[in-house]
Amino acid sequence: MERVQGPQSRWSWVEVNLAALRRNTSAFKRQLERGVQLMCVVKADAYGHGAVPCAKVMHSAGASQFAVATVAEGVALREAGIEWPILVLSEPPVDCVGTLVEHDLMPSVYTADFALALGEAAAAANRVARYHLAIDTGMTRIGVRRADAVELRRTIDFHRGLECAGTFTHFATADVPDDWDFALQINRFRETVEALRGAGLETGLVHCDNTPGTIMHPECHFDMCRVGIGLYGLHPAEITRAYLDLEPVMSVRGRVTRVIYPNVGDGVGYGLTWRVPKQNIQVATVPIGYADGLARELSNRMEVLTGGMRCRQVGNICMDQFMFAVDVNPTRSYRPTRPVEYGDVVTILGADDDERISAEDMAALRNTINYEVVCDFGMRLEKIYT
């Protein structure tokens, strides 16, 4: 493994492989027929990977639009020079309409009061505010109820300050093969789009496929696909691995800040939940903790990599640091390793020689999903782009 030295102010960092990100984006773009647009989801700071540099790479690889979760995320992209269309994936508070207009952000719309306030703000600025109509087809999270979609559009379409640039829904079970609920949602969406068009209403770009939908359901690509987690090299479900090869984009590493040989019986960390069982055990410290996304529930359960070897993490993970153990005279209960030294690179997530710790590995230990793992690591650690 080529060693990245990391920041000097704190020996812990996230590595983001932009070449892998570009290859993943291109792989999704190749799934789409000519004319179908790719919208890349960069919410939550691009799932912890850094929204601005990721968006630039994604655009160079074929993305034409982007999606965020909050108005602030959209504003940050605009202020960084991202000029391409940006969709806010929910209807924000009505107090945000001026900001949306000022920064040319497209909100999701599903209530008349919000839409009309947006139109008024746009008209006052001598602009037209574009929006996407969100349809609730069964996930029961956001969107206008499908039976009310035509009435909502008729209520707001008179306003000269509004333009419907898209119509979309979101699937709850796109990653489940032959799923009844997925089939029901897509049928409901098709019927709603047809009803809108039958009423003479413009739908804009029609889109519904998320990452698993884009991979597994090309019949639902419509005018655009919204891809999120897959761009970052992570699969939304085990089944999608058979359809598309992806490369993990994020690695998390730190360097050893302290290493000692404690006495037999010495405890490690808050609560002394692990004690040194014998002589010739090294305990090393790395400055990454639960405030950096390394969940405390992983304490005494996870492993790390250093020098291509696996080592067990020991003691309770702290807010800013964790410890791991190395047996320099290994027995069957310990995997053989070399002694570690101050400054050695330690991999928490990613590859080291032939060994790898994946987001899925960590998610399984936490009883969660890979999405949460990478988002958590994006909270505080400095990002280095390679």
Tab-separated table of C-alpha atoms in Angstrom:
chain	number	residue	atom	x	y	z
A	1	MET	CA	0.000	0.000	0.000
A	2	GLU	CA	1.289	3.432	-0.941
A	3	ARG	CA	1.355	5.381	2.292
A	4	VAL	CA	-0.422	8.698	2.591
A	5	GLN	CA	1.195	10.582	5.432
A	6	GLY	CA	-1.944	12.397	6.472
A	7	PRO	CA	-2.326	15.779	8.160
A	8	GLN	CA	0.319	16.930	10.605
A	9	SER	CA	-2.059	18.640	13.027
A	10	ARG	CA	-3.798	15.358	13.904
A	11	TRP	CA	-2.752	11.892	12.861
A	12	SER	CA	-6.133	10.719	11.548
A	13	TRP	CA	-7.829	11.233	8.221
A	14	VAL	CA	-10.221	10.044	5.518
A	15	GLU	CA	-8.771	9.196	2.108
A	16	VAL	CA	-11.097	9.729	-0.871
A	17	ASN	CA	-10.058	7.996	-4.089
A	18	LEU	CA	-11.332	10.323	-6.797
A	19	ALA	CA	-10.245	7.975	-9.590
A	20	ALA	CA	-12.466	5.245	-8.136
A	21	LEU	CA	-15.295	7.769	-7.811
A	22	ARG	CA	-14.922	8.683	-11.471
A	23	ARG	CA	-14.955	5.038	-12.521
A	24	ASN	CA	-18.067	4.323	-10.447
A	25	THR	CA	-19.868	7.347	-11.893
A	26	SER	CA	-18.953	6.297	-15.420
A	27	ALA	CA	-20.173	2.773	-14.691
A	28	PHE	CA	-23.609	4.106	-13.738
A	29	LYS	CA	-23.703	6.453	-16.711
A	30	ARG	CA	-23.109	3.462	-18.986
A	31	GLN	CA	-26.187	1.778	-17.518
A	32	LEU	CA	-28.392	4.519	-18.971
A	33	GLU	CA	-29.679	4.776	-22.499
A	34	ARG	CA	-28.815	7.829	-24.562
A	35	GLY	CA	-30.808	10.821	-23.376
A	36	VAL	CA	-31.377	9.544	-19.816
A	37	GLN	CA	-29.771	11.931	-17.365
A	38	LEU	CA	-27.754	11.003	-14.273
A	39	MET	CA	-28.517	12.863	-11.054
A	40	CYS	CA	-25.855	12.269	-8.400
A	41	VAL	CA	-26.888	12.462	-4.754
A	42	VAL	CA	-24.306	14.392	-2.734
A	43	LYS	CA	-26.296	14.942	0.451
A	44	ALA	CA	-24.617	14.612	3.860
A	45	ASP	CA	-21.398	16.008	2.345
A	46	ALA	CA	-21.502	13.309	-0.340
A	47	TYR	CA	-22.106	10.584	2.227
A	48	GLY	CA	-19.048	11.777	4.131
A	49	HIS	CA	-16.772	11.967	1.070
A	50	GLY	CA	-16.868	15.738	0.466
A	51	ALA	CA	-19.642	17.173	-1.710
A	52	VAL	CA	-17.751	19.809	-3.687
A	53	PRO	CA	-14.788	17.775	-4.975
A	54	CYS	CA	-17.039	14.764	-5.536
A	55	ALA	CA	-19.579	16.774	-7.544
A	56	LYS	CA	-16.859	18.115	-9.817
A	57	VAL	CA	-15.550	14.616	-10.523
A	58	MET	CA	-19.065	13.246	-11.039
A	59	HIS	CA	-19.876	15.962	-13.554
A	60	SER	CA	-16.703	15.204	-15.499
A	61	ALA	CA	-17.832	11.558	-15.624
A	62	GLY	CA	-21.298	12.253	-16.999
A	63	ALA	CA	-23.535	13.602	-14.231
A	64	SER	CA	-25.797	16.456	-15.288
A	65	GLN	CA	-27.685	17.203	-12.052
A	66	PHE	CA	-27.179	16.864	-8.295
A	67	ALA	CA	-29.355	16.264	-5.258
A	68	VAL	CA	-28.980	17.360	-1.648
A	69	ALA	CA	-31.032	16.970	1.511
A	70	THR	CA	-31.029	20.539	2.825
A	71	VAL	CA	-31.036	24.089	1.564
A	72	ALA	CA	-27.728	24.742	3.336
A	73	GLU	CA	-26.121	21.868	1.429
A	74	GLY	CA	-27.308	23.368	-1.839
A	75	VAL	CA	-26.072	26.839	-0.936
A	76	ALA	CA	-22.648	25.424	-0.045
A	77	LEU	CA	-22.387	23.855	-3.500
A	78	ARG	CA	-23.384	27.098	-5.188
A	79	GLU	CA	-20.893	29.115	-3.148
A	80	ALA	CA	-18.183	26.659	-4.194
A	81	GLY	CA	-18.938	27.311	-7.850
A	82	ILE	CA	-21.175	24.327	-8.674
A	83	GLU	CA	-23.452	25.725	-11.395
A	84	TRP	CA	-25.387	22.629	-12.494
A	85	PRO	CA	-29.015	21.953	-11.454
A	86	ILE	CA	-29.450	21.055	-7.781
A	87	LEU	CA	-32.558	19.398	-6.330
A	88	VAL	CA	-33.413	19.599	-2.628
A	89	LEU	CA	-34.886	16.175	-1.838
A	90	SER	CA	-37.685	17.446	0.391
A	91	GLU	CA	-39.899	20.483	0.800
A	92	PRO	CA	-38.003	22.834	3.141
A	93	PRO	CA	-39.587	25.331	5.537
A	94	VAL	CA	-41.421	28.158	3.811
A	95	ASP	CA	-38.973	30.678	5.312
A	96	CYS	CA	-36.337	29.304	2.895
A	97	VAL	CA	-38.070	30.388	-0.334
A	98	GLY	CA	-35.961	33.522	-0.737
A	99	THR	CA	-32.755	31.533	-0.361
A	100	LEU	CA	-33.946	28.948	-2.871
A	101	VAL	CA	-34.651	31.640	-5.439
A	102	GLU	CA	-31.427	33.524	-4.771
A	103	HIS	CA	-29.280	30.427	-5.277
A	104	ASP	CA	-31.364	28.803	-8.027
A	105	LEU	CA	-32.094	25.650	-6.028
A	106	MET	CA	-34.983	23.387	-7.037
A	107	PRO	CA	-37.024	22.270	-4.028
A	108	SER	CA	-39.296	19.286	-3.865
A	109	VAL	CA	-42.901	20.504	-3.733
A	110	TYR	CA	-45.927	18.776	-2.255
A	111	THR	CA	-48.008	21.486	-0.565
A	112	ALA	CA	-49.791	24.445	-2.145
A	113	ASP	CA	-48.822	26.939	0.571
A	114	PHE	CA	-45.118	26.311	0.089
A	115	ALA	CA	-45.359	26.337	-3.712
A	116	LEU	CA	-47.243	29.624	-3.812
A	117	ALA	CA	-44.810	31.251	-1.386
A	118	LEU	CA	-41.965	30.071	-3.627
A	119	GLY	CA	-43.714	31.531	-6.658
A	120	GLU	CA	-44.205	34.868	-4.913
A	121	ALA	CA	-40.521	35.038	-3.939
A	122	ALA	CA	-39.498	34.237	-7.492
A	123	ALA	CA	-41.866	36.769	-9.036
A	124	ALA	CA	-40.635	39.459	-6.653
A	125	ALA	CA	-37.112	38.796	-7.898
A	126	ASN	CA	-38.293	38.759	-11.517
A	127	ARG	CA	-37.381	35.085	-11.799
A	128	VAL	CA	-39.073	31.732	-12.323
A	129	ALA	CA	-38.508	29.120	-9.608
A	130	ARG	CA	-38.135	25.576	-10.888
A	131	TYR	CA	-39.284	22.746	-8.663
A	132	HIS	CA	-39.833	18.975	-8.744
A	133	LEU	CA	-43.219	17.568	-7.759
A	134	ALA	CA	-42.748	14.761	-5.210
A	135	ILE	CA	-45.324	11.954	-5.323
A	136	ASP	CA	-45.938	9.647	-2.346
A	137	THR	CA	-46.536	6.244	-3.931
A	138	GLY	CA	-46.281	4.207	-0.764
A	139	MET	CA	-43.142	4.996	1.225
A	140	THR	CA	-45.136	7.426	3.402
A	141	ARG	CA	-42.262	9.835	3.936
A	142	ILE	CA	-42.598	12.871	1.660
A	143	GLY	CA	-44.713	13.878	-1.311
A	144	VAL	CA	-48.252	14.717	-2.267
A	145	ARG	CA	-50.666	11.796	-2.115
A	146	ARG	CA	-51.032	10.485	-5.626
A	147	ALA	CA	-54.798	11.063	-5.648
A	148	ASP	CA	-54.185	14.747	-4.905
A	149	ALA	CA	-51.363	15.378	-7.382
A	150	VAL	CA	-53.499	16.768	-10.220
A	151	GLU	CA	-55.462	19.024	-7.878
A	152	LEU	CA	-52.259	20.396	-6.345
A	153	ARG	CA	-50.833	21.214	-9.747
A	154	ARG	CA	-54.051	22.895	-10.842
A	155	THR	CA	-53.977	24.970	-7.664
A	156	ILE	CA	-50.456	26.301	-8.216
A	157	ASP	CA	-49.875	26.229	-11.980
A	158	PHE	CA	-51.436	29.651	-12.572
A	159	HIS	CA	-48.439	31.286	-10.895
A	160	ARG	CA	-46.031	32.899	-13.328
A	161	GLY	CA	-43.184	32.451	-10.829
A	162	LEU	CA	-43.300	28.640	-10.916
A	163	GLU	CA	-42.118	25.994	-13.344
A	164	CYS	CA	-42.362	22.231	-12.843
A	165	ALA	CA	-38.937	20.887	-13.847
A	166	GLY	CA	-39.502	17.327	-12.686
A	167	THR	CA	-41.821	14.737	-11.165
A	168	PHE	CA	-40.500	11.956	-8.963
A	169	THR	CA	-41.107	9.341	-6.311
A	170	HIS	CA	-38.861	7.226	-4.117
A	171	PHE	CA	-38.898	3.447	-3.737
A	172	ALA	CA	-38.845	1.665	-0.399
A	173	THR	CA	-37.936	-1.817	-1.685
A	174	ALA	CA	-36.124	-1.400	-5.016
A	175	ASP	CA	-33.426	-3.777	-3.800
A	176	VAL	CA	-35.850	-6.684	-3.232
A	177	PRO	CA	-36.264	-9.001	-6.252
A	178	ASP	CA	-39.796	-9.560	-7.527
A	179	ASP	CA	-41.203	-7.457	-4.716
A	180	TRP	CA	-44.950	-6.787	-4.619
A	181	ASP	CA	-44.587	-3.420	-2.920
A	182	PHE	CA	-42.076	-2.236	-5.522
A	183	ALA	CA	-44.418	-3.264	-8.321
A	184	LEU	CA	-47.261	-1.446	-6.585
A	185	GLN	CA	-45.207	1.732	-6.210
A	186	ILE	CA	-44.094	1.806	-9.841
A	187	ASN	CA	-47.652	1.199	-11.057
A	188	ARG	CA	-48.927	4.003	-8.860
A	189	PHE	CA	-46.205	6.320	-10.146
A	190	ARG	CA	-46.908	5.537	-13.783
A	191	GLU	CA	-50.619	6.126	-13.249
A	192	THR	CA	-49.979	9.458	-11.520
A	193	VAL	CA	-47.666	10.672	-14.283
A	194	GLU	CA	-50.260	9.665	-16.877
A	195	ALA	CA	-52.994	11.482	-14.928
A	196	LEU	CA	-50.902	14.664	-14.804
A	197	ARG	CA	-50.212	14.518	-18.517
A	198	GLY	CA	-53.824	13.644	-19.227
A	199	ALA	CA	-54.824	16.830	-17.441
A	200	GLY	CA	-52.527	18.803	-19.717
A	201	LEU	CA	-49.906	19.411	-17.015
A	202	GLU	CA	-46.179	19.473	-17.725
A	203	THR	CA	-44.245	16.849	-15.719
A	204	GLY	CA	-40.688	17.916	-16.493
A	205	LEU	CA	-38.084	15.201	-16.039
A	206	VAL	CA	-39.687	12.018	-14.705
A	207	HIS	CA	-37.454	10.060	-12.309
A	208	CYS	CA	-37.824	7.376	-9.681
A	209	ASP	CA	-34.867	4.939	-9.761
A	210	ASN	CA	-32.453	5.185	-6.847
A	211	THR	CA	-29.169	3.215	-6.740
A	212	PRO	CA	-30.697	-0.295	-6.578
A	213	GLY	CA	-33.452	0.733	-8.970
A	214	THR	CA	-30.920	2.029	-11.473
A	215	ILE	CA	-28.970	-1.234	-11.281
A	216	MET	CA	-31.860	-3.709	-11.221
A	217	HIS	CA	-34.770	-1.958	-12.940
A	218	PRO	CA	-33.785	-0.339	-16.251
A	219	GLU	CA	-37.455	-0.360	-17.232
A	220	CYS	CA	-37.929	2.429	-14.679
A	221	HIS	CA	-35.094	4.722	-15.793
A	222	PHE	CA	-37.547	7.183	-17.443
A	223	ASP	CA	-35.858	10.576	-18.036
A	224	MET	CA	-33.327	10.498	-15.201
A	225	CYS	CA	-31.907	8.254	-12.465
A	226	ARG	CA	-30.922	9.399	-8.965
A	227	VAL	CA	-27.843	7.494	-7.834
A	228	GLY	CA	-26.411	7.805	-4.334
A	229	ILE	CA	-24.508	5.189	-2.352
A	230	GLY	CA	-23.328	3.260	-5.401
A	231	LEU	CA	-21.283	6.217	-6.632
A	232	TYR	CA	-19.100	5.848	-3.570
A	233	GLY	CA	-18.388	2.201	-4.342
A	234	LEU	CA	-20.833	0.719	-1.847
A	235	HIS	CA	-23.682	-1.591	-2.754
A	236	PRO	CA	-27.161	-0.888	-1.373
A	237	ALA	CA	-27.805	-4.623	-1.013
A	238	GLU	CA	-25.946	-7.877	-1.448
A	239	ILE	CA	-27.951	-8.762	-4.544
A	240	THR	CA	-26.721	-5.772	-6.565
A	241	ARG	CA	-23.126	-7.062	-6.490
A	242	ALA	CA	-24.003	-9.529	-9.232
A	243	TYR	CA	-25.068	-6.702	-11.553
A	244	LEU	CA	-22.292	-4.110	-11.293
A	245	ASP	CA	-18.679	-3.928	-10.084
A	246	LEU	CA	-17.986	-0.935	-7.874
A	247	GLU	CA	-14.852	0.312	-6.113
A	248	PRO	CA	-14.981	1.620	-2.534
A	249	VAL	CA	-13.943	5.263	-2.545
A	250	MET	CA	-13.330	5.898	1.173
A	251	SER	CA	-10.533	4.686	3.422
A	252	VAL	CA	-10.003	5.761	7.035
A	253	ARG	CA	-6.523	5.780	8.527
A	254	GLY	CA	-4.549	7.088	11.458
A	255	ARG	CA	-1.055	6.867	12.840
A	256	VAL	CA	0.129	5.457	16.145
A	257	THR	CA	0.615	8.253	18.690
A	258	ARG	CA	1.725	6.083	21.632
A	259	VAL	CA	2.863	2.491	22.099
A	260	ILE	CA	3.808	0.732	25.346
A	261	TYR	CA	4.219	-2.722	26.897
A	262	PRO	CA	1.817	-2.638	29.873
A	263	ASN	CA	2.090	-4.935	32.855
A	264	VAL	CA	0.047	-8.122	32.976
A	265	GLY	CA	-3.351	-7.276	34.432
A	266	ASP	CA	-3.284	-3.599	33.473
A	267	GLY	CA	-6.624	-2.325	32.202
A	268	VAL	CA	-7.215	-0.331	29.034
A	269	GLY	CA	-9.603	2.561	28.482
A	270	TYR	CA	-12.663	3.859	30.311
A	271	GLY	CA	-14.156	1.181	32.514
A	272	LEU	CA	-11.066	-1.014	32.063
A	273	THR	CA	-13.125	-3.376	29.901
A	274	TRP	CA	-10.014	-5.173	28.614
A	275	ARG	CA	-6.998	-6.243	30.650
A	276	VAL	CA	-3.567	-7.312	29.474
A	277	PRO	CA	-3.563	-11.154	29.662
A	278	LYS	CA	0.212	-11.853	29.496
A	279	GLN	CA	3.644	-10.388	28.916
A	280	ASN	CA	4.915	-8.984	25.627
A	281	ILE	CA	1.628	-7.372	24.658
A	282	GLN	CA	1.866	-3.958	23.048
A	283	VAL	CA	-0.991	-1.484	23.398
A	284	ALA	CA	-0.993	1.278	20.784
A	285	THR	CA	-3.121	4.427	20.606
A	286	VAL	CA	-4.617	5.991	17.469
A	287	PRO	CA	-6.346	9.420	17.504
A	288	ILE	CA	-9.736	8.410	16.138
A	289	GLY	CA	-12.816	8.046	18.327
A	290	TYR	CA	-16.580	8.058	18.332
A	291	ALA	CA	-16.700	11.801	17.635
A	292	ASP	CA	-14.975	10.908	14.360
A	293	GLY	CA	-17.502	8.211	13.483
A	294	LEU	CA	-15.845	5.157	15.060
A	295	ALA	CA	-18.882	3.969	16.987
A	296	ARG	CA	-18.358	3.148	20.660
A	297	GLU	CA	-20.432	-0.013	20.227
A	298	LEU	CA	-17.485	-1.473	18.281
A	299	SER	CA	-15.373	-1.508	21.440
A	300	ASN	CA	-13.524	-4.813	21.925
A	301	ARG	CA	-15.233	-6.198	18.796
A	302	MET	CA	-13.431	-4.782	15.777
A	303	GLU	CA	-10.033	-5.183	14.173
A	304	VAL	CA	-7.637	-2.776	12.487
A	305	LEU	CA	-4.873	-3.260	9.936
A	306	THR	CA	-1.243	-2.236	10.158
A	307	GLY	CA	1.613	-3.494	8.045
A	308	GLY	CA	-0.833	-5.818	6.299
A	309	MET	CA	-1.692	-7.546	9.587
A	310	ARG	CA	-4.932	-7.668	11.558
A	311	CYS	CA	-4.889	-6.512	15.169
A	312	ARG	CA	-7.673	-6.491	17.730
A	313	GLN	CA	-9.035	-3.245	19.071
A	314	VAL	CA	-9.087	-3.257	22.894
A	315	GLY	CA	-10.795	-1.201	25.578
A	316	ASN	CA	-13.706	1.169	25.171
A	317	ILE	CA	-13.407	3.465	22.174
A	318	CYS	CA	-13.046	7.021	23.458
A	319	MET	CA	-14.409	10.238	21.991
A	320	ASP	CA	-11.138	11.050	20.239
A	321	GLN	CA	-8.936	7.939	20.463
A	322	PHE	CA	-8.898	4.154	20.516
A	323	MET	CA	-6.377	1.489	21.427
A	324	PHE	CA	-5.372	-1.802	19.857
A	325	ALA	CA	-3.241	-4.717	21.018
A	326	VAL	CA	-0.270	-6.443	19.403
A	327	ASP	CA	1.272	-9.662	20.669
A	328	VAL	CA	4.944	-9.734	19.702
A	329	ASN	CA	5.178	-13.424	20.711
A	330	PRO	CA	1.884	-14.683	19.254
A	331	THR	CA	0.002	-17.770	20.261
A	332	ARG	CA	-3.085	-19.318	18.688
A	333	SER	CA	-5.278	-16.743	20.383
A	334	TYR	CA	-3.484	-13.862	18.671
A	335	ARG	CA	-2.735	-13.391	15.001
A	336	PRO	CA	1.001	-13.024	14.331
A	337	THR	CA	2.155	-9.446	13.849
A	338	ARG	CA	5.332	-7.433	14.068
A	339	PRO	CA	5.835	-4.884	16.824
A	340	VAL	CA	4.335	-1.504	16.000
A	341	GLU	CA	6.113	1.792	16.355
A	342	TYR	CA	5.247	5.422	16.887
A	343	GLY	CA	3.974	6.873	13.623
A	344	ASP	CA	2.962	3.590	12.009
A	345	VAL	CA	-0.079	3.889	9.705
A	346	VAL	CA	-3.202	2.056	10.893
A	347	THR	CA	-6.168	1.330	8.624
A	348	ILE	CA	-9.606	1.413	10.213
A	349	LEU	CA	-11.563	1.214	6.943
A	350	GLY	CA	-10.074	0.164	3.627
A	351	ALA	CA	-7.231	-1.991	2.340
A	352	ASP	CA	-3.715	-2.639	3.596
A	353	ASP	CA	-1.745	-4.999	1.355
A	354	ASP	CA	-3.951	-8.073	0.892
A	355	GLU	CA	-6.174	-7.362	3.885
A	356	ARG	CA	-9.314	-5.218	3.803
A	357	ILE	CA	-11.890	-3.960	6.290
A	358	SER	CA	-15.033	-2.938	4.420
A	359	ALA	CA	-17.895	-0.652	5.355
A	360	GLU	CA	-20.071	-3.753	5.209
A	361	ASP	CA	-17.818	-5.494	7.772
A	362	MET	CA	-18.152	-2.580	10.137
A	363	ALA	CA	-21.872	-2.213	9.488
A	364	ALA	CA	-22.459	-5.870	10.356
A	365	LEU	CA	-20.741	-5.384	13.724
A	366	ARG	CA	-22.907	-2.331	14.378
A	367	ASN	CA	-26.139	-3.910	13.113
A	368	THR	CA	-26.586	-1.064	10.656
A	369	ILE	CA	-25.925	-0.302	6.977
A	370	ASN	CA	-22.835	0.811	5.078
A	371	TYR	CA	-24.466	4.209	4.411
A	372	GLU	CA	-24.274	5.098	8.095
A	373	VAL	CA	-20.666	3.942	8.432
A	374	VAL	CA	-19.255	6.247	5.757
A	375	CYS	CA	-21.489	9.184	6.701
A	376	ASP	CA	-20.257	8.954	10.279
A	377	PHE	CA	-16.598	9.051	9.276
A	378	GLY	CA	-17.229	12.249	7.330
A	379	MET	CA	-18.167	14.221	10.445
A	380	ARG	CA	-14.812	15.508	11.691
A	381	LEU	CA	-11.867	13.781	10.074
A	382	GLU	CA	-9.838	15.767	7.573
A	383	LYS	CA	-10.267	14.529	3.997
A	384	ILE	CA	-7.344	13.853	1.685
A	385	TYR	CA	-8.125	13.391	-2.013
A	386	THR	CA	-6.002	10.969	-3.957
